[in-house]
PDB file of N, CA and C in Angstrom:
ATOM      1  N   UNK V 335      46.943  64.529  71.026  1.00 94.00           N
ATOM      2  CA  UNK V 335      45.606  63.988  71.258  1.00 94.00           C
ATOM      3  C   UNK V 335      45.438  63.711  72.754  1.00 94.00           C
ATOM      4  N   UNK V 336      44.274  64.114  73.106  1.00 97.00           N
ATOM      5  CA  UNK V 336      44.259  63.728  74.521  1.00 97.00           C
ATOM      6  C   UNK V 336      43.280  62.080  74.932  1.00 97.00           C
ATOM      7  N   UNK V 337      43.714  61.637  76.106  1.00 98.00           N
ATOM      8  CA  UNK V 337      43.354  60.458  76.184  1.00 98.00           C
ATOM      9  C   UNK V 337      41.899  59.719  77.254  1.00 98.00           C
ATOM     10  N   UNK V 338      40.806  59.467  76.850  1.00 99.00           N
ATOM     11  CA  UNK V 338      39.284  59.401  77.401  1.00 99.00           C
ATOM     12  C   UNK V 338      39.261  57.761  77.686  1.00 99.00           C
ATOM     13  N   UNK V 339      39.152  58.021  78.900  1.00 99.00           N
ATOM     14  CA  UNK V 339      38.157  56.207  79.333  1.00 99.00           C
ATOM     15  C   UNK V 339      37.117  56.428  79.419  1.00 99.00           C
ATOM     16  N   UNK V 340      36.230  55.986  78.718  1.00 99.00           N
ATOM     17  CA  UNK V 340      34.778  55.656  78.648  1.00 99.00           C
ATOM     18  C   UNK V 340      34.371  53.991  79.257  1.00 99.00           C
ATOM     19  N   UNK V 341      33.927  54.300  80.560  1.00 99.00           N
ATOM     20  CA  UNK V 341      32.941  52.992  81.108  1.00 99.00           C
ATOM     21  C   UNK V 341      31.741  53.119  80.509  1.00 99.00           C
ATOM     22  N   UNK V 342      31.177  52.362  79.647  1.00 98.00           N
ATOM     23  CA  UNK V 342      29.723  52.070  79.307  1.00 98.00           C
ATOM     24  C   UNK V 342      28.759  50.481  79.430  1.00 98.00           C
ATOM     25  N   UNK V 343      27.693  50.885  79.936  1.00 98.00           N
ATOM     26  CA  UNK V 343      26.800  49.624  80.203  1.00 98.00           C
ATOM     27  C   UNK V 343      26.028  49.760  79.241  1.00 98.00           C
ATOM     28  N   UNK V 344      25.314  48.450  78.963  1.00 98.00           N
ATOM     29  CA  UNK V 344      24.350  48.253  77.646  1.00 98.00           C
ATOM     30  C   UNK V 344      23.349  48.864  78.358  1.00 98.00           C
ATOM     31  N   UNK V 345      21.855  49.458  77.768  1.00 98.00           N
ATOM     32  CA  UNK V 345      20.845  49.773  78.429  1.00 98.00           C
ATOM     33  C   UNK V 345      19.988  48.569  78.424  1.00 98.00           C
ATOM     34  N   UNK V 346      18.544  48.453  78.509  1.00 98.00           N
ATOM     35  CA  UNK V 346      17.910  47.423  77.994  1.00 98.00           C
ATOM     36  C   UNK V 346      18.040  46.806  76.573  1.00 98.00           C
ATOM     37  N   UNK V 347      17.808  48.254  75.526  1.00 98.00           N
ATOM     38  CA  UNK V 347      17.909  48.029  73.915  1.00 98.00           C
ATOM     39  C   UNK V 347      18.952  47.215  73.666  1.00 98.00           C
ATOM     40  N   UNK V 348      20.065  47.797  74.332  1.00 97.00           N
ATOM     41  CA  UNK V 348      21.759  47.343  73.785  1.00 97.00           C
ATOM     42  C   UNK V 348      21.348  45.752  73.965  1.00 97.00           C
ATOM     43  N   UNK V 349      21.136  45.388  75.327  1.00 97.00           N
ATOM     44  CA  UNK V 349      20.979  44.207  75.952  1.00 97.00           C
ATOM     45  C   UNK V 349      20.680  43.391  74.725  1.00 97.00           C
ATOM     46  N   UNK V 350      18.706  43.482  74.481  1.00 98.00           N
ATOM     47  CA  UNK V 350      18.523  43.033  74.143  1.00 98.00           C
ATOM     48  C   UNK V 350      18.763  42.533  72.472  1.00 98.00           C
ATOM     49  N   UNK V 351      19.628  43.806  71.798  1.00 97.00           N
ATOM     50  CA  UNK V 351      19.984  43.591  70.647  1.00 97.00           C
ATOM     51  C   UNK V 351      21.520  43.114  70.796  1.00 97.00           C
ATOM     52  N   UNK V 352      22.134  42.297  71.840  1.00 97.00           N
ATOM     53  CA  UNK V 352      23.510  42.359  72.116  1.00 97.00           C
ATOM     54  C   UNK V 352      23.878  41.744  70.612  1.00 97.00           C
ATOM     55  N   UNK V 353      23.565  41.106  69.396  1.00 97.00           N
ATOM     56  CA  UNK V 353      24.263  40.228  68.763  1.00 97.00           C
ATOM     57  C   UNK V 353      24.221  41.643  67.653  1.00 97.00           C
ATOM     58  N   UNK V 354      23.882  42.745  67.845  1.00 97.00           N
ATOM     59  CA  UNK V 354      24.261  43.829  66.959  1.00 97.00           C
ATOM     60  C   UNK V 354      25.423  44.286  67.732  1.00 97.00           C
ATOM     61  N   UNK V 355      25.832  44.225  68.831  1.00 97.00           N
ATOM     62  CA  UNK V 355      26.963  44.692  69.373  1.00 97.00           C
ATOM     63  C   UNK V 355      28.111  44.965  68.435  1.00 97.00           C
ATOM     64  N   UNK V 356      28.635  43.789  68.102  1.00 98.00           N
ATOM     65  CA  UNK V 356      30.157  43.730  67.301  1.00 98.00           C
ATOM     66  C   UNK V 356      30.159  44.958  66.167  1.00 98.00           C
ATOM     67  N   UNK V 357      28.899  44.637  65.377  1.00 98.00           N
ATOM     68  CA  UNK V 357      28.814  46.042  64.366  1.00 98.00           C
ATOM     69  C   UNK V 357      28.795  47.569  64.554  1.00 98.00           C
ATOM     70  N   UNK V 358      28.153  47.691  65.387  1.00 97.00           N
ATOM     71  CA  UNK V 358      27.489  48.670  66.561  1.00 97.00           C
ATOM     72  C   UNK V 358      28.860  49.182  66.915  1.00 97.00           C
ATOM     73  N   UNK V 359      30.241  48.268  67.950  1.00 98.00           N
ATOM     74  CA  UNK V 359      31.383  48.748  67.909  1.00 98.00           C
ATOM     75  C   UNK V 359      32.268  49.212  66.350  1.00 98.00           C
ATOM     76  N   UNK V 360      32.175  48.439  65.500  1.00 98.00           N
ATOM     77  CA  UNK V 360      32.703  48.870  64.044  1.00 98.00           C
ATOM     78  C   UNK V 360      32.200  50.437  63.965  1.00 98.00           C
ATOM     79  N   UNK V 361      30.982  50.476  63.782  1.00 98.00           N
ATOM     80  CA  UNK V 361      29.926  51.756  63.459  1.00 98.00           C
ATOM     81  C   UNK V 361      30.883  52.913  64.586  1.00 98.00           C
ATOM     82  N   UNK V 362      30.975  52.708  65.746  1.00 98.00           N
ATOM     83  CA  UNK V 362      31.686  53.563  66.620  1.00 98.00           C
ATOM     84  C   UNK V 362      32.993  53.600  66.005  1.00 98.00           C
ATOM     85  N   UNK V 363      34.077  53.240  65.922  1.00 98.00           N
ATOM     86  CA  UNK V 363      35.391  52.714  65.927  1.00 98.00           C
ATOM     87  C   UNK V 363      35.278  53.964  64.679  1.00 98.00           C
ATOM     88  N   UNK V 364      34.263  53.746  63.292  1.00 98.00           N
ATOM     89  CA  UNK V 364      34.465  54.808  61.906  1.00 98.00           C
ATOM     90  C   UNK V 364      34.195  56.222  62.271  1.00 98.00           C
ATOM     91  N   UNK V 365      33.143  55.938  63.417  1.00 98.00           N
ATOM     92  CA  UNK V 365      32.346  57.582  63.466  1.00 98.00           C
ATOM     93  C   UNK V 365      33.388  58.630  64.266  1.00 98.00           C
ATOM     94  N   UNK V 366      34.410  57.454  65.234  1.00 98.00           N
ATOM     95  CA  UNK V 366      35.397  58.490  65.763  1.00 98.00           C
ATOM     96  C   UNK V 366      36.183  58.688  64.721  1.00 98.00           C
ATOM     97  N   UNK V 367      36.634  57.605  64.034  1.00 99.00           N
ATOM     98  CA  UNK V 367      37.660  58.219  63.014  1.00 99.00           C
ATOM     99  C   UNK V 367      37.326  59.441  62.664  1.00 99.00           C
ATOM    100  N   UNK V 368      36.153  59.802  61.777  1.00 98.00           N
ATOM    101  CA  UNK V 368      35.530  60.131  61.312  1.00 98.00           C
ATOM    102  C   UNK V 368      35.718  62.217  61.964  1.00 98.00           C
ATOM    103  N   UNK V 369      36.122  62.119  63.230  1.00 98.00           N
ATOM    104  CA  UNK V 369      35.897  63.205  64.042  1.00 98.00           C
ATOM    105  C   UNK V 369      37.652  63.061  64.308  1.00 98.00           C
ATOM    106  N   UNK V 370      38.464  62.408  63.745  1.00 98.00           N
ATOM    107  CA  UNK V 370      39.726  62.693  63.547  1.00 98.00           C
ATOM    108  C   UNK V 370      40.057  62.152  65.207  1.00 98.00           C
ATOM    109  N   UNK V 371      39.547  60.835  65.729  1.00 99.00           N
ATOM    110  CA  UNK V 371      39.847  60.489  66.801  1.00 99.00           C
ATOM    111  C   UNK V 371      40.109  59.083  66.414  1.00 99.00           C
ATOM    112  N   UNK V 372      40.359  58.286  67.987  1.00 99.00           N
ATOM    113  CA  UNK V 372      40.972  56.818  67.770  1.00 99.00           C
ATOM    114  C   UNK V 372      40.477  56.145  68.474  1.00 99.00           C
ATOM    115  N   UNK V 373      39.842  55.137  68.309  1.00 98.00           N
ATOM    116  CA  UNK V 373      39.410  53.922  69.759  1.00 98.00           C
ATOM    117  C   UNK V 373      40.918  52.957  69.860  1.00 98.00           C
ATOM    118  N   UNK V 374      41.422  53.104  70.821  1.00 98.00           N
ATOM    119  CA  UNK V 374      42.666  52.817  71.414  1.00 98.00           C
ATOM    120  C   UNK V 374      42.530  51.360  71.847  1.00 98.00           C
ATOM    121  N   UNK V 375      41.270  50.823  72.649  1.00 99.00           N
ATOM    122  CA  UNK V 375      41.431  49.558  73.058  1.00 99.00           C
ATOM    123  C   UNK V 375      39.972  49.806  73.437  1.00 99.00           C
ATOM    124  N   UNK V 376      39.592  47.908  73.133  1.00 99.00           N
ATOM    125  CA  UNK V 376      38.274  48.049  73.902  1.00 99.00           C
ATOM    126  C   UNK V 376      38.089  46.341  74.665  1.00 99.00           C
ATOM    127  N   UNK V 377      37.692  46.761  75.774  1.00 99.00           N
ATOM    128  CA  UNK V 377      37.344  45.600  76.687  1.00 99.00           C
ATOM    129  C   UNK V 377      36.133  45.300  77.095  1.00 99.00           C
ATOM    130  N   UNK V 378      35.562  43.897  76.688  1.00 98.00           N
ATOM    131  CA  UNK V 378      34.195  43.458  77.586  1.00 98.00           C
ATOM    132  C   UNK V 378      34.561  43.282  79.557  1.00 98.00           C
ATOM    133  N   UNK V 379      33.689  43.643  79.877  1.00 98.00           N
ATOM    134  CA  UNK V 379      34.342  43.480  81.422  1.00 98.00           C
ATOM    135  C   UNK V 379      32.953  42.722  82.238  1.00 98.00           C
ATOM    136  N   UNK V 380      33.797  42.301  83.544  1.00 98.00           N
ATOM    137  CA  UNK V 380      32.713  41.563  84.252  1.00 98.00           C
ATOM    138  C   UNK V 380      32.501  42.762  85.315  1.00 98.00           C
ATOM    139  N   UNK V 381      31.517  42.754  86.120  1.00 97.00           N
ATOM    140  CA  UNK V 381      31.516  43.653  87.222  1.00 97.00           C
ATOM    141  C   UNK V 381      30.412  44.995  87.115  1.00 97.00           C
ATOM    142  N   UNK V 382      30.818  46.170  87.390  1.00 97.00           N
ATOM    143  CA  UNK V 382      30.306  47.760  87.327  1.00 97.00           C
ATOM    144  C   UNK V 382      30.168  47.511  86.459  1.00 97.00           C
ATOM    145  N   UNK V 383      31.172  47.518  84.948  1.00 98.00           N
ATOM    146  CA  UNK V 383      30.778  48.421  83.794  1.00 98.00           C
ATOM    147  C   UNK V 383      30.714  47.009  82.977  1.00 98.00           C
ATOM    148  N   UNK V 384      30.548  46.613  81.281  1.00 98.00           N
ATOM    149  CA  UNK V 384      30.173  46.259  80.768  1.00 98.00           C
ATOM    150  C   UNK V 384      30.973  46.263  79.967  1.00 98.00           C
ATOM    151  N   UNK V 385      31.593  46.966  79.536  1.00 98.00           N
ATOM    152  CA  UNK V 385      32.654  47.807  78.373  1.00 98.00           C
ATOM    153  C   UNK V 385      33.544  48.778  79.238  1.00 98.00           C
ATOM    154  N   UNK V 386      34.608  49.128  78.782  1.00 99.00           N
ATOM    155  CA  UNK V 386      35.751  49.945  78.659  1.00 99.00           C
ATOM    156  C   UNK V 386      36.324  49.871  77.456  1.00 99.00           C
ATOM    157  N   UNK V 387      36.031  51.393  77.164  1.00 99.00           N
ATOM    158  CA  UNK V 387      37.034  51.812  76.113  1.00 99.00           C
ATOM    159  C   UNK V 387      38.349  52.748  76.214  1.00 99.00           C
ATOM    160  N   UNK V 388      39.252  52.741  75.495  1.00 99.00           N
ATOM    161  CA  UNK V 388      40.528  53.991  75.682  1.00 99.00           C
ATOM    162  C   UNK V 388      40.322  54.290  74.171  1.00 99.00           C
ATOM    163  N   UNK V 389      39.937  55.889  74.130  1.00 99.00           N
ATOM    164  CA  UNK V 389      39.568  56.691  73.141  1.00 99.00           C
ATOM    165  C   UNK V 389      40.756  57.855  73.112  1.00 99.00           C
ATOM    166  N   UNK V 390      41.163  57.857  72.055  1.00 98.00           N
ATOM    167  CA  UNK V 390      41.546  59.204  72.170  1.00 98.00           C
ATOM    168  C   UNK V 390      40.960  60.517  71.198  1.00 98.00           C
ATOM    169  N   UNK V 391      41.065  61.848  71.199  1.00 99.00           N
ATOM    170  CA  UNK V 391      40.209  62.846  70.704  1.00 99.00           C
ATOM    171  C   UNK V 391      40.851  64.103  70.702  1.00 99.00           C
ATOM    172  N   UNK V 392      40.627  65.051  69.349  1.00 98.00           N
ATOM    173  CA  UNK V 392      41.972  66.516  69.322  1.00 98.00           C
ATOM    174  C   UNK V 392      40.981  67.072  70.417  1.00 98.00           C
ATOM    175  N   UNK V 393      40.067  67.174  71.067  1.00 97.00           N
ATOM    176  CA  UNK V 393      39.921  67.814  72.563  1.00 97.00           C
ATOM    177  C   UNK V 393      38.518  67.489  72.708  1.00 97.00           C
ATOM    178  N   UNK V 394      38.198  68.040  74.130  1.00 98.00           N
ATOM    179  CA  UNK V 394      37.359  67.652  75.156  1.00 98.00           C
ATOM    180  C   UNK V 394      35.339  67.830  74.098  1.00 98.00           C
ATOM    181  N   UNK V 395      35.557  68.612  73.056  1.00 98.00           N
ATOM    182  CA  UNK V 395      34.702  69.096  72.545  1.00 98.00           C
ATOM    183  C   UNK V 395      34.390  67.548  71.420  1.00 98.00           C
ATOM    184  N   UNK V 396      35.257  67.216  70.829  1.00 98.00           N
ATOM    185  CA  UNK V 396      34.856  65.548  70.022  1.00 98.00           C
ATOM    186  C   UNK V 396      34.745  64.917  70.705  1.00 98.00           C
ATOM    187  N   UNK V 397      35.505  64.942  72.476  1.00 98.00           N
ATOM    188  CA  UNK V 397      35.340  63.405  73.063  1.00 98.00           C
ATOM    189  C   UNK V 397      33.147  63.760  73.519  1.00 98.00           C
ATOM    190  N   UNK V 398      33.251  64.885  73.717  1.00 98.00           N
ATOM    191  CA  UNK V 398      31.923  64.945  73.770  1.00 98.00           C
ATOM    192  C   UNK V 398      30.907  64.803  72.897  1.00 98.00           C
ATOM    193  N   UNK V 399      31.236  65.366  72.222  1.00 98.00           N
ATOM    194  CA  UNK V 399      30.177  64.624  70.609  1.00 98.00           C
ATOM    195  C   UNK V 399      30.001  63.571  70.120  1.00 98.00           C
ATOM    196  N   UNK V 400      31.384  62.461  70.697  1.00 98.00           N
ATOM    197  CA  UNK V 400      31.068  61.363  70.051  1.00 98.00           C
ATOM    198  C   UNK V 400      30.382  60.644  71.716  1.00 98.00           C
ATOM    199  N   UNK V 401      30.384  60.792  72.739  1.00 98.00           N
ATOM    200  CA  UNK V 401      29.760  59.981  73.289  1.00 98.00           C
ATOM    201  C   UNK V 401      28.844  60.532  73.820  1.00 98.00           C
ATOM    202  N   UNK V 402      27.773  61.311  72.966  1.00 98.00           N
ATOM    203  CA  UNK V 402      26.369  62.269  72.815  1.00 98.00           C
ATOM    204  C   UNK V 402      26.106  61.357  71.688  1.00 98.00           C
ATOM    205  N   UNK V 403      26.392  61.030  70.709  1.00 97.00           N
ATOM    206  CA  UNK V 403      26.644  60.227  69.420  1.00 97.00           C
ATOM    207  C   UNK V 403      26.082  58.987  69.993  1.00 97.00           C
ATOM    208  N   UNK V 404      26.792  58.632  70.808  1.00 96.00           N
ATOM    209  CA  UNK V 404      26.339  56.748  71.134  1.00 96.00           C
ATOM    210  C   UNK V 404      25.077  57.010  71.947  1.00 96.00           C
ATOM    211  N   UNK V 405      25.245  57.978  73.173  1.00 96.00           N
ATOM    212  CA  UNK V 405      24.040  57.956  74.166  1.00 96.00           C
ATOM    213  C   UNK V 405      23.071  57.813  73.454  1.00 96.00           C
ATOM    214  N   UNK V 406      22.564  58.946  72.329  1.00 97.00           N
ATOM    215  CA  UNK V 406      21.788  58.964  71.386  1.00 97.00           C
ATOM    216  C   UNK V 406      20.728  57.561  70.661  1.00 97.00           C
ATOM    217  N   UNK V 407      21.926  56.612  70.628  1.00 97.00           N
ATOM    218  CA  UNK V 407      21.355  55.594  69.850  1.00 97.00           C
ATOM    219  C   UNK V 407      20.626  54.524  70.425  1.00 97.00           C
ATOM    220  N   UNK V 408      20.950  54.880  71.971  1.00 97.00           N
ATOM    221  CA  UNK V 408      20.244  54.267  72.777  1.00 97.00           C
ATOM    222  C   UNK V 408      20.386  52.604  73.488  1.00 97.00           C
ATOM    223  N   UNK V 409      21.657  52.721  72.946  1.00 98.00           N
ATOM    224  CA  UNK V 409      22.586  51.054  73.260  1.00 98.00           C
ATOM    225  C   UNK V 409      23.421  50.967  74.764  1.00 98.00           C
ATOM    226  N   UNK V 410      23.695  52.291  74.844  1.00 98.00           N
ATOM    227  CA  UNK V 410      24.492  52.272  75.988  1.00 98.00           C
ATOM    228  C   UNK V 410      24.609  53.531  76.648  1.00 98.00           C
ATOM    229  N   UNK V 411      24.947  53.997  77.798  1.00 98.00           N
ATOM    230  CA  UNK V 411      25.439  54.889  78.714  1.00 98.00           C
ATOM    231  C   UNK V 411      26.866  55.033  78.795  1.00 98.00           C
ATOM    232  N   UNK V 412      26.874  55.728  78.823  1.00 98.00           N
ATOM    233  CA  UNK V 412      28.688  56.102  79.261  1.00 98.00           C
ATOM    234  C   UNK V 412      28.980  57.142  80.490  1.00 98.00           C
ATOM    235  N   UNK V 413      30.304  56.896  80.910  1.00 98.00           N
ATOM    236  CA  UNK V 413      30.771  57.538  81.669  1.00 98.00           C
ATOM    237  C   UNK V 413      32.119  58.218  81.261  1.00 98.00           C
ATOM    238  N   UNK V 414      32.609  59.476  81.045  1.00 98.00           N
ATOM    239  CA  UNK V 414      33.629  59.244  80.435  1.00 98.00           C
ATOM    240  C   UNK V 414      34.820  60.660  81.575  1.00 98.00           C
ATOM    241  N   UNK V 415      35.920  59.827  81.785  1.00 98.00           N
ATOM    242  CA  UNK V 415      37.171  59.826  82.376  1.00 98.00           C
ATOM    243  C   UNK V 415      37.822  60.469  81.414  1.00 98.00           C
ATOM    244  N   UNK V 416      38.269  61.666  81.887  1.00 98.00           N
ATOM    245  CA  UNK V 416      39.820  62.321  80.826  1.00 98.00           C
ATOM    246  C   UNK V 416      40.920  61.837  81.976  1.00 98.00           C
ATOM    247  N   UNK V 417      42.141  61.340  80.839  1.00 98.00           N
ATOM    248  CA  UNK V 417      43.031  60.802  81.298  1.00 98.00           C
ATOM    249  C   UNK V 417      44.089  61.540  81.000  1.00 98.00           C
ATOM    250  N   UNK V 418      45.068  61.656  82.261  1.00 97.00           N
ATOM    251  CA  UNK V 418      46.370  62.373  81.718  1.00 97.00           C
ATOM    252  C   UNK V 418      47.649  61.099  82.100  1.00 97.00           C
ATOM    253  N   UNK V 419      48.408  61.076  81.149  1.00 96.00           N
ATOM    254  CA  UNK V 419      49.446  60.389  81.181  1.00 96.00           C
ATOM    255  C   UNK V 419      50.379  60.500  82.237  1.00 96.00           C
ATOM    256  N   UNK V 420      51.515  59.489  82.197  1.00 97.00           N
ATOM    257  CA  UNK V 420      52.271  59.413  82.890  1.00 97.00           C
ATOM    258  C   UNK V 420      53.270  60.889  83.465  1.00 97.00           C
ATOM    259  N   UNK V 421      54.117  61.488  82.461  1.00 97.00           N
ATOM    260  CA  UNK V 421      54.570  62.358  81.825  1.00 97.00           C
ATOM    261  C   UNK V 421      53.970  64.211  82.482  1.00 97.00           C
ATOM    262  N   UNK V 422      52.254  63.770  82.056  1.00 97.00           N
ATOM    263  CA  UNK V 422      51.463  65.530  82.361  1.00 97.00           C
ATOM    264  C   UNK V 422      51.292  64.649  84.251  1.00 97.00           C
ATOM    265  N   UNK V 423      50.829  63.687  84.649  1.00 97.00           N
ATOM    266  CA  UNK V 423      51.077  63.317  86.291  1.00 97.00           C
ATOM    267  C   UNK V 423      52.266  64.031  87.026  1.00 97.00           C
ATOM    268  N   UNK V 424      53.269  63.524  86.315  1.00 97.00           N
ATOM    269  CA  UNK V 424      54.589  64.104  87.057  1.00 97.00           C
ATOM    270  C   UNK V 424      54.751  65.474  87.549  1.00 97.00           C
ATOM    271  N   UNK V 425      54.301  66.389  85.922  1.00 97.00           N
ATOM    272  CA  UNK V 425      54.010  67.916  85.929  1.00 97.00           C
ATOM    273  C   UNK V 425      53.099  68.348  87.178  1.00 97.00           C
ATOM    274  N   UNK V 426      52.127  67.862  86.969  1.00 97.00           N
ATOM    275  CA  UNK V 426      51.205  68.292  87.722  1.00 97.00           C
ATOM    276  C   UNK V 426      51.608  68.245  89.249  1.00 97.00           C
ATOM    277  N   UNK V 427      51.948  66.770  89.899  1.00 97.00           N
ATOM    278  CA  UNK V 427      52.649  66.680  90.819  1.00 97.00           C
ATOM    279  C   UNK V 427      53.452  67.353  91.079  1.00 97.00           C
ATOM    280  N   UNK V 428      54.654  67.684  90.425  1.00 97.00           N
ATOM    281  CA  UNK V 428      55.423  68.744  90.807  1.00 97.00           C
ATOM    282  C   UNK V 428      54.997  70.221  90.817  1.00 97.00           C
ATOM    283  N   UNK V 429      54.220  70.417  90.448  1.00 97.00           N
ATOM    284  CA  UNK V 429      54.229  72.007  90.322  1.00 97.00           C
ATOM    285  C   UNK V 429      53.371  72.295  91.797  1.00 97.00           C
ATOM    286  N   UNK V 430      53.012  71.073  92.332  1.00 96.00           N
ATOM    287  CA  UNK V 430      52.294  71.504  93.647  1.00 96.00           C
ATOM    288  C   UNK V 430      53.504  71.822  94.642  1.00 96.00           C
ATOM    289  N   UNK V 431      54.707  71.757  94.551  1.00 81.00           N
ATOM    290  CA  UNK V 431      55.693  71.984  95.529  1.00 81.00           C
ATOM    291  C   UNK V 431      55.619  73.498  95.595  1.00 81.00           C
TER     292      UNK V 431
END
């Protein structure tokens, strides 16, 4: 599985419906299952973003559908980061020699 950070901010809607939030994350958390993916961790944050999530997804094609999925609903924006591990870093690093 490969591994997605998604920064997302509430829009106005999200804002103003924040006390649907918690469900709203449940509703996300099934729909990835759902696409044979995982919400890994999720953080409220102060600052830029609003949220951070660590998602993971069998490739670049679900991590896209599911956060076309949320844009959609009109709660939030995302930004989303493919992440490579510790492990594919090293690779990569080395093969530049």
């Amino acid at each position: 599985m490969t591994t997605y950070i998604l920064l997302a901010n509430w829009t106005d809607q999200g804002i103003r419906n924040i006390g649907e939030s918690p469900a709203r994350l449940d509703a996300a958390k099934k729909a990835l299952a759902d696409m044979s993916g995982a919400l890994r961790a999720f953080y409220l944050c102060m600052g830029d973003c609003d949220m951070v999530l660590i998602i993971e997804a069998p490739d670049d094609a679900v991590a896209a559908r599911f956060t076309l999925q949320l844009g959609r609903l009109g709660n939030v924006r995302t930004r989303t980061l493919k992440a490579f591990p510790e492990a594919a870093y090293r690779e990569i690093i080395a093969s530049l020699a």
